[in-house]
PDB file of C-alpha atoms in Angstrom:
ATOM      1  CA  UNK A   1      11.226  53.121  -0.584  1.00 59.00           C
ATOM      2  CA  UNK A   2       7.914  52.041   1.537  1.00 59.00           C
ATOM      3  CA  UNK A   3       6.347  55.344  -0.271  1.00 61.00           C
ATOM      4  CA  UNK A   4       7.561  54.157  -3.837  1.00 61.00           C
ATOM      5  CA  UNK A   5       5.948  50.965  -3.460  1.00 52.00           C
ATOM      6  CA  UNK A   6       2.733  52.042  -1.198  1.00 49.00           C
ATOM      7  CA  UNK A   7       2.523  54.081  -4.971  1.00 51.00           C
ATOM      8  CA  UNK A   8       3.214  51.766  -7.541  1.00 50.00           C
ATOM      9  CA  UNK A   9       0.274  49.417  -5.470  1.00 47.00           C
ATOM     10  CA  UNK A  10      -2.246  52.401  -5.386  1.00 49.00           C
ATOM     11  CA  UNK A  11      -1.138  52.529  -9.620  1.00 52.00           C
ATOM     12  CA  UNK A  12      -1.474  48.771  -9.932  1.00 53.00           C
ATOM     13  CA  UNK A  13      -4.828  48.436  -7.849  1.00 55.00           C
ATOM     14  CA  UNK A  14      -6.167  51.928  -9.830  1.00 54.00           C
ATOM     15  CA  UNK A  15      -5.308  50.185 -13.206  1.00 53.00           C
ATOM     16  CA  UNK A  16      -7.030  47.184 -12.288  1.00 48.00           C
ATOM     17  CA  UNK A  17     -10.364  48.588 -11.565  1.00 49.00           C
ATOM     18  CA  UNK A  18     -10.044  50.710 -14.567  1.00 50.00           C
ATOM     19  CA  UNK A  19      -9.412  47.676 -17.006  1.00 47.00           C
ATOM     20  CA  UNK A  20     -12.636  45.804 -14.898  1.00 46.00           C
ATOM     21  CA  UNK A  21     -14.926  48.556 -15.955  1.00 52.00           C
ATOM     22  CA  UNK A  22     -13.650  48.782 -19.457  1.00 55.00           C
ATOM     23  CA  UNK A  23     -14.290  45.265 -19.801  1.00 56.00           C
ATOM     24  CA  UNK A  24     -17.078  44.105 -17.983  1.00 64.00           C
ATOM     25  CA  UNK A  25     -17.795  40.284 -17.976  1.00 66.00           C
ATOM     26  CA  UNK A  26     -20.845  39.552 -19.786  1.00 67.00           C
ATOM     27  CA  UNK A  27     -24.291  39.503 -18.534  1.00 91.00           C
ATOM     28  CA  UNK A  28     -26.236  37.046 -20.711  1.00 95.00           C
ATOM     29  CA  UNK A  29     -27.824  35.395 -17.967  1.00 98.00           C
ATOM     30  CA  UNK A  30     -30.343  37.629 -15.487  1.00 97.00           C
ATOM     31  CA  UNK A  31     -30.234  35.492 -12.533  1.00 96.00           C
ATOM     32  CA  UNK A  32     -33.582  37.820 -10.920  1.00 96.00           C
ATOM     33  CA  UNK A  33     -35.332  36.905 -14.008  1.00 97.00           C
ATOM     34  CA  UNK A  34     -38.441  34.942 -13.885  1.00 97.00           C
ATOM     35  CA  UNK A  35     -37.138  32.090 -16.299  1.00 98.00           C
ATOM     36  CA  UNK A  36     -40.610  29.924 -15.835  1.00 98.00           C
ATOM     37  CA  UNK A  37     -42.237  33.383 -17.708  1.00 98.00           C
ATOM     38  CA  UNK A  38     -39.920  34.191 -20.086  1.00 98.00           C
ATOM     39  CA  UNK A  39     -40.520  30.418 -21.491  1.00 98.00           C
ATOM     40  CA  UNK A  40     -43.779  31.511 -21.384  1.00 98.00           C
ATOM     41  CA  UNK A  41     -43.432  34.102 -23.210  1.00 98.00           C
ATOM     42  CA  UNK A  42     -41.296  32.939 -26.068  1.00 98.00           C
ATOM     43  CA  UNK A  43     -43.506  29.753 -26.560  1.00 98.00           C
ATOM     44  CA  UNK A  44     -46.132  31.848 -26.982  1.00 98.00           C
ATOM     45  CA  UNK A  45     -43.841  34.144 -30.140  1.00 98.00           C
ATOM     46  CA  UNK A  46     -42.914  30.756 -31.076  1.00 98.00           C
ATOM     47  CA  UNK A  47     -46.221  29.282 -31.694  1.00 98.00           C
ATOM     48  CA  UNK A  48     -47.241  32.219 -33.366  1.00 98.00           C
ATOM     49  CA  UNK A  49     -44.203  32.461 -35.502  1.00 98.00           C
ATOM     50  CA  UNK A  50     -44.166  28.916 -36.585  1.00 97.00           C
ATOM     51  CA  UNK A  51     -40.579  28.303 -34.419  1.00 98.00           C
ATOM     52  CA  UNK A  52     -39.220  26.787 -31.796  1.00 98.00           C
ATOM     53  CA  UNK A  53     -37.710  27.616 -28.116  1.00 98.00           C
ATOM     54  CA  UNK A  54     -34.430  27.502 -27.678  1.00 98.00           C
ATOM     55  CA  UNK A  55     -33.254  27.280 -24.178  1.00 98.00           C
ATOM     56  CA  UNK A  56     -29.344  27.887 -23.831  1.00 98.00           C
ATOM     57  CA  UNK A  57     -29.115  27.102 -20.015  1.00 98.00           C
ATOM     58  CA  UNK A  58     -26.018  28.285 -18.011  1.00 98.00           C
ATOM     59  CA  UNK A  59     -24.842  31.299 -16.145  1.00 98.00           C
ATOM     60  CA  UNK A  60     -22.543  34.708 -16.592  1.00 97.00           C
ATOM     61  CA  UNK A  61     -20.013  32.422 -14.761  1.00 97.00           C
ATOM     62  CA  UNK A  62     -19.375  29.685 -17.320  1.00 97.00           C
ATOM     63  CA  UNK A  63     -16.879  30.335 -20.214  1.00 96.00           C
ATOM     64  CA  UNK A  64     -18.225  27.645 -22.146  1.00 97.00           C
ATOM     65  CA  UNK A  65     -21.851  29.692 -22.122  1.00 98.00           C
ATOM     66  CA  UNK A  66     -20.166  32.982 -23.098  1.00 97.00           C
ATOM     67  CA  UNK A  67     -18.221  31.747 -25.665  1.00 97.00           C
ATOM     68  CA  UNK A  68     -21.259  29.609 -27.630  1.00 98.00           C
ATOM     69  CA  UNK A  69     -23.314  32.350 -27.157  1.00 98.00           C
ATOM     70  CA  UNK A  70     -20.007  34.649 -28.913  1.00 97.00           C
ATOM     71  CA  UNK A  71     -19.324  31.865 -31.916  1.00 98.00           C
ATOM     72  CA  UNK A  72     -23.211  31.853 -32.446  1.00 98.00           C
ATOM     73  CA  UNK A  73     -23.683  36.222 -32.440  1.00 98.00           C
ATOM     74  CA  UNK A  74     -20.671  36.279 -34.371  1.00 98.00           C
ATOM     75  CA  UNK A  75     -20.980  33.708 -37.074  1.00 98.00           C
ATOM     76  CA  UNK A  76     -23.921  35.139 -39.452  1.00 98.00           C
ATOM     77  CA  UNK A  77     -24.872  31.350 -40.909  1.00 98.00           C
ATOM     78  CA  UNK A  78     -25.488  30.414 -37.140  1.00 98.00           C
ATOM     79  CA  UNK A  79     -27.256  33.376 -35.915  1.00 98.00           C
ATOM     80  CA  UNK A  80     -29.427  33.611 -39.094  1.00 98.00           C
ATOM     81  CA  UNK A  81     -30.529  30.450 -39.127  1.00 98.00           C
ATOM     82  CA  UNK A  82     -31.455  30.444 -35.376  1.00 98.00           C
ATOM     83  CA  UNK A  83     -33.348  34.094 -35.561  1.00 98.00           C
ATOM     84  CA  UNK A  84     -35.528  32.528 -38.238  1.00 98.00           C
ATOM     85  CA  UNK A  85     -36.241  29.592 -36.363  1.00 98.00           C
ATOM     86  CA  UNK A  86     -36.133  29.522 -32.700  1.00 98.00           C
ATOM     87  CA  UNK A  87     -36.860  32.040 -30.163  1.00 98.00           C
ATOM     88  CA  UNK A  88     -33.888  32.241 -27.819  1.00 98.00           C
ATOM     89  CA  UNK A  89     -34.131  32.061 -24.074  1.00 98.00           C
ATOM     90  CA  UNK A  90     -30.874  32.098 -21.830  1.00 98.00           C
ATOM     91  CA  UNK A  91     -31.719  30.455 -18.336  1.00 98.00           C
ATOM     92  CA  UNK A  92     -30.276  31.085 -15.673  1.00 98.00           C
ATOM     93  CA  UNK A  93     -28.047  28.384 -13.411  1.00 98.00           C
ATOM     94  CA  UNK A  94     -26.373  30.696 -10.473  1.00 97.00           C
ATOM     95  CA  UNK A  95     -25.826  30.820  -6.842  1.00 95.00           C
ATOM     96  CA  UNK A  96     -28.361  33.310  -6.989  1.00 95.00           C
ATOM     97  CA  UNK A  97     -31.025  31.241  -8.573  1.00 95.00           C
ATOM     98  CA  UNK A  98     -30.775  27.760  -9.952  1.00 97.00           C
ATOM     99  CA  UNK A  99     -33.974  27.988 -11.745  1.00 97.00           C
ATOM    100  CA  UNK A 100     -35.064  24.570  -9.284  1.00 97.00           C
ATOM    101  CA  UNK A 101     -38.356  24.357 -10.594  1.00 98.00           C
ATOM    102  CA  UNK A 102     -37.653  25.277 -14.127  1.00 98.00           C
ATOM    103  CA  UNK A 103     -34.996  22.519 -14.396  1.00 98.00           C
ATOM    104  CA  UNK A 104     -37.151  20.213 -12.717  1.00 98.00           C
ATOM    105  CA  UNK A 105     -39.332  20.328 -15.056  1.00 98.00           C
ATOM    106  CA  UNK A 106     -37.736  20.098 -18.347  1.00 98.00           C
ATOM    107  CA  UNK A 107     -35.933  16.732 -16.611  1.00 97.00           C
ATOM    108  CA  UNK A 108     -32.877  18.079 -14.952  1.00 98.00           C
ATOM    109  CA  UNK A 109     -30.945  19.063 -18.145  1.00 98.00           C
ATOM    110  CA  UNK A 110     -28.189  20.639 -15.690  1.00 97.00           C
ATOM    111  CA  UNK A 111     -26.996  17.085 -15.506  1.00 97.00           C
ATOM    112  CA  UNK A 112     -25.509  17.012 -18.441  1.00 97.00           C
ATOM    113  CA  UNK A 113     -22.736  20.376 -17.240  1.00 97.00           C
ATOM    114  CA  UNK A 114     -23.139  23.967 -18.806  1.00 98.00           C
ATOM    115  CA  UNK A 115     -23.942  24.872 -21.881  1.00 98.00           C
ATOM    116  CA  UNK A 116     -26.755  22.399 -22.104  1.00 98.00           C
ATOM    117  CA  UNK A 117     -29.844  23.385 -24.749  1.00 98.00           C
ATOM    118  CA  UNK A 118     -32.953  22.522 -24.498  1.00 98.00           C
ATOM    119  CA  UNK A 119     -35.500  22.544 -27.263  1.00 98.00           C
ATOM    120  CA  UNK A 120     -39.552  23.192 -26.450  1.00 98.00           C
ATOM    121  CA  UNK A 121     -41.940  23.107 -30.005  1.00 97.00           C
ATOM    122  CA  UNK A 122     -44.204  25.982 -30.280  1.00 96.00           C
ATOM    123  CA  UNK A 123     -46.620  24.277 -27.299  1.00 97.00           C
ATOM    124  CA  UNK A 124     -44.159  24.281 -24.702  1.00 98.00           C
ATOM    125  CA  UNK A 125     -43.256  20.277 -25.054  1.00 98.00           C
ATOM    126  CA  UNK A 126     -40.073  19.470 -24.492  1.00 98.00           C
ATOM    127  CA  UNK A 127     -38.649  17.802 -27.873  1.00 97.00           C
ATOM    128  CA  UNK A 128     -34.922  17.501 -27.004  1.00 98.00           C
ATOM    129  CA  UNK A 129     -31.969  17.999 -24.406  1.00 98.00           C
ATOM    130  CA  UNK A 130     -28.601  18.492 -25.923  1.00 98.00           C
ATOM    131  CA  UNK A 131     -25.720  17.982 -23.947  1.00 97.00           C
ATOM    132  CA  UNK A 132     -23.564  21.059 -25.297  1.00 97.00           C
ATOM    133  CA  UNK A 133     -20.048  18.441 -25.306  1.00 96.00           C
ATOM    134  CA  UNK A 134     -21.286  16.523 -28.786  1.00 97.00           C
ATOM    135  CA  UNK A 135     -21.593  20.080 -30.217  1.00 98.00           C
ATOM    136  CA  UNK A 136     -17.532  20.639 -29.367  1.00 97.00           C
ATOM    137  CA  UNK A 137     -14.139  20.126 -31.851  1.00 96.00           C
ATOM    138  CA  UNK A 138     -10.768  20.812 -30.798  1.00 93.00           C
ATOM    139  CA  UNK A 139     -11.135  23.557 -28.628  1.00 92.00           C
ATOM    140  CA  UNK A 140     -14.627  24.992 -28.746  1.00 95.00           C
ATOM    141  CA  UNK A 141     -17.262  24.378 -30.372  1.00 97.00           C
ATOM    142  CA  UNK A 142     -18.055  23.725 -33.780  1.00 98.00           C
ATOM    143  CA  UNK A 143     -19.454  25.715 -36.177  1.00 98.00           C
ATOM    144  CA  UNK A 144     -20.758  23.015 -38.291  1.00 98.00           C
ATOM    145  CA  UNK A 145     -21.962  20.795 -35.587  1.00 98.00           C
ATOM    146  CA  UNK A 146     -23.880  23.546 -33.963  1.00 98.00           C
ATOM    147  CA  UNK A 147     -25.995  24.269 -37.387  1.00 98.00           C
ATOM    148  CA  UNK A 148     -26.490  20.746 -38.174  1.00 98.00           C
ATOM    149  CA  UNK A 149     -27.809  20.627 -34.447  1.00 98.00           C
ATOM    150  CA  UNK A 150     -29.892  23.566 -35.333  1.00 98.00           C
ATOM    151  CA  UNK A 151     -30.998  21.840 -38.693  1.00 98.00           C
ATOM    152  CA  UNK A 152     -32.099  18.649 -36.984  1.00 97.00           C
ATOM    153  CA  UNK A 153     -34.363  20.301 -34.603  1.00 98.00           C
ATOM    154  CA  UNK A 154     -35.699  23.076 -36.528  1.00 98.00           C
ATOM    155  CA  UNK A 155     -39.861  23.399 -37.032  1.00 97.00           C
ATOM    156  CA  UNK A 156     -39.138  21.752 -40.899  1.00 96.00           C
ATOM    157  CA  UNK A 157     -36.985  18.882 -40.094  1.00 95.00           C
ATOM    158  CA  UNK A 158     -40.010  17.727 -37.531  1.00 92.00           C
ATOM    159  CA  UNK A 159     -42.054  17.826 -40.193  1.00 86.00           C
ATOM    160  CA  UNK A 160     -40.275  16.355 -43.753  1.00 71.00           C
ATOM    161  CA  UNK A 161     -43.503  15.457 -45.063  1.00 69.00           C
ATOM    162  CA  UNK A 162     -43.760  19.494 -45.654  1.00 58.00           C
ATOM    163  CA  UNK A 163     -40.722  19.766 -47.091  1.00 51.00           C
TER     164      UNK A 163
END
């Protein structure tokens, strides 16, 4: 009996570690990544593009980050609309690294919980914090709310004069 069980365990714990490596959690957030210069970096493709930043701040171990980042990859109105108009940084919020510095500077958006967004114009300025709970409707968030967020704050809505 002690064997039958000491095997059905060894199945059990084999199956389990099987499963975790055929479904790894995902790794949008690189918490050895050197946020401050990947900012950089995409203000710089920003400015040249004619686009903003868009900081989705958070970490591999929020739901709430994985599944925004899901509804946006996975909904073609959303993910258009924010390839042509915002270049995309995830920052990293983790045990590893908080990203102190980082979120000092753009005014402690982590206040606000995980998701939070942060949106930089194409010289770095911070132009808006968006505390990811207005973006929700019954239980996640909203498809519609997240595009008219990503209307509002586009390069063209901050200047209608262009229109």
């Amino acid at each position: 009996m002690k064997q039958i069980t000491l095997l059905l365990c060894g199945m059990l714990l084999w199956s389990a570690a099987v499963f975790a490596q055929a479904n790894p959690k995902p790794q949008l957030y690189n918490p050895q990544a050197d946020a401050a210069a990947d900012i950089q970096a995409a203000v710089k493709e920003a400015s040249a593009a004619g686009k903003h930043v868009f900081l989705q701040m958070g970490g591999n171990w929020c739901s709430w980050c994985i599944a925004f980042d899901k509804l946006v990859k996975s909904n073609d109105t959303l993910k258009t609309y924010l390839d042509q108009n915002y270049e995309v940084v995830h920052v990293n919020y983790s045990q590893e690294n908080k990203n102190d510095a980082v979120f000092a500077s753009l005014g402690h958006p982590e206040r606000f919980g995980f998701p939070v967004f942060v949106i930089l114009d194409g010289k770095g300025e911070r132009i808006h914090t968006q505390n990811s709970e207005y973006l929700e409707e019954g239980k996640g968030h909203s498809s519609r709310k997240v595009l008219q967020f990503f209307k509002q704050w586009s390069p063209a809505a901050l200047k209608p004069a262009e229109k």
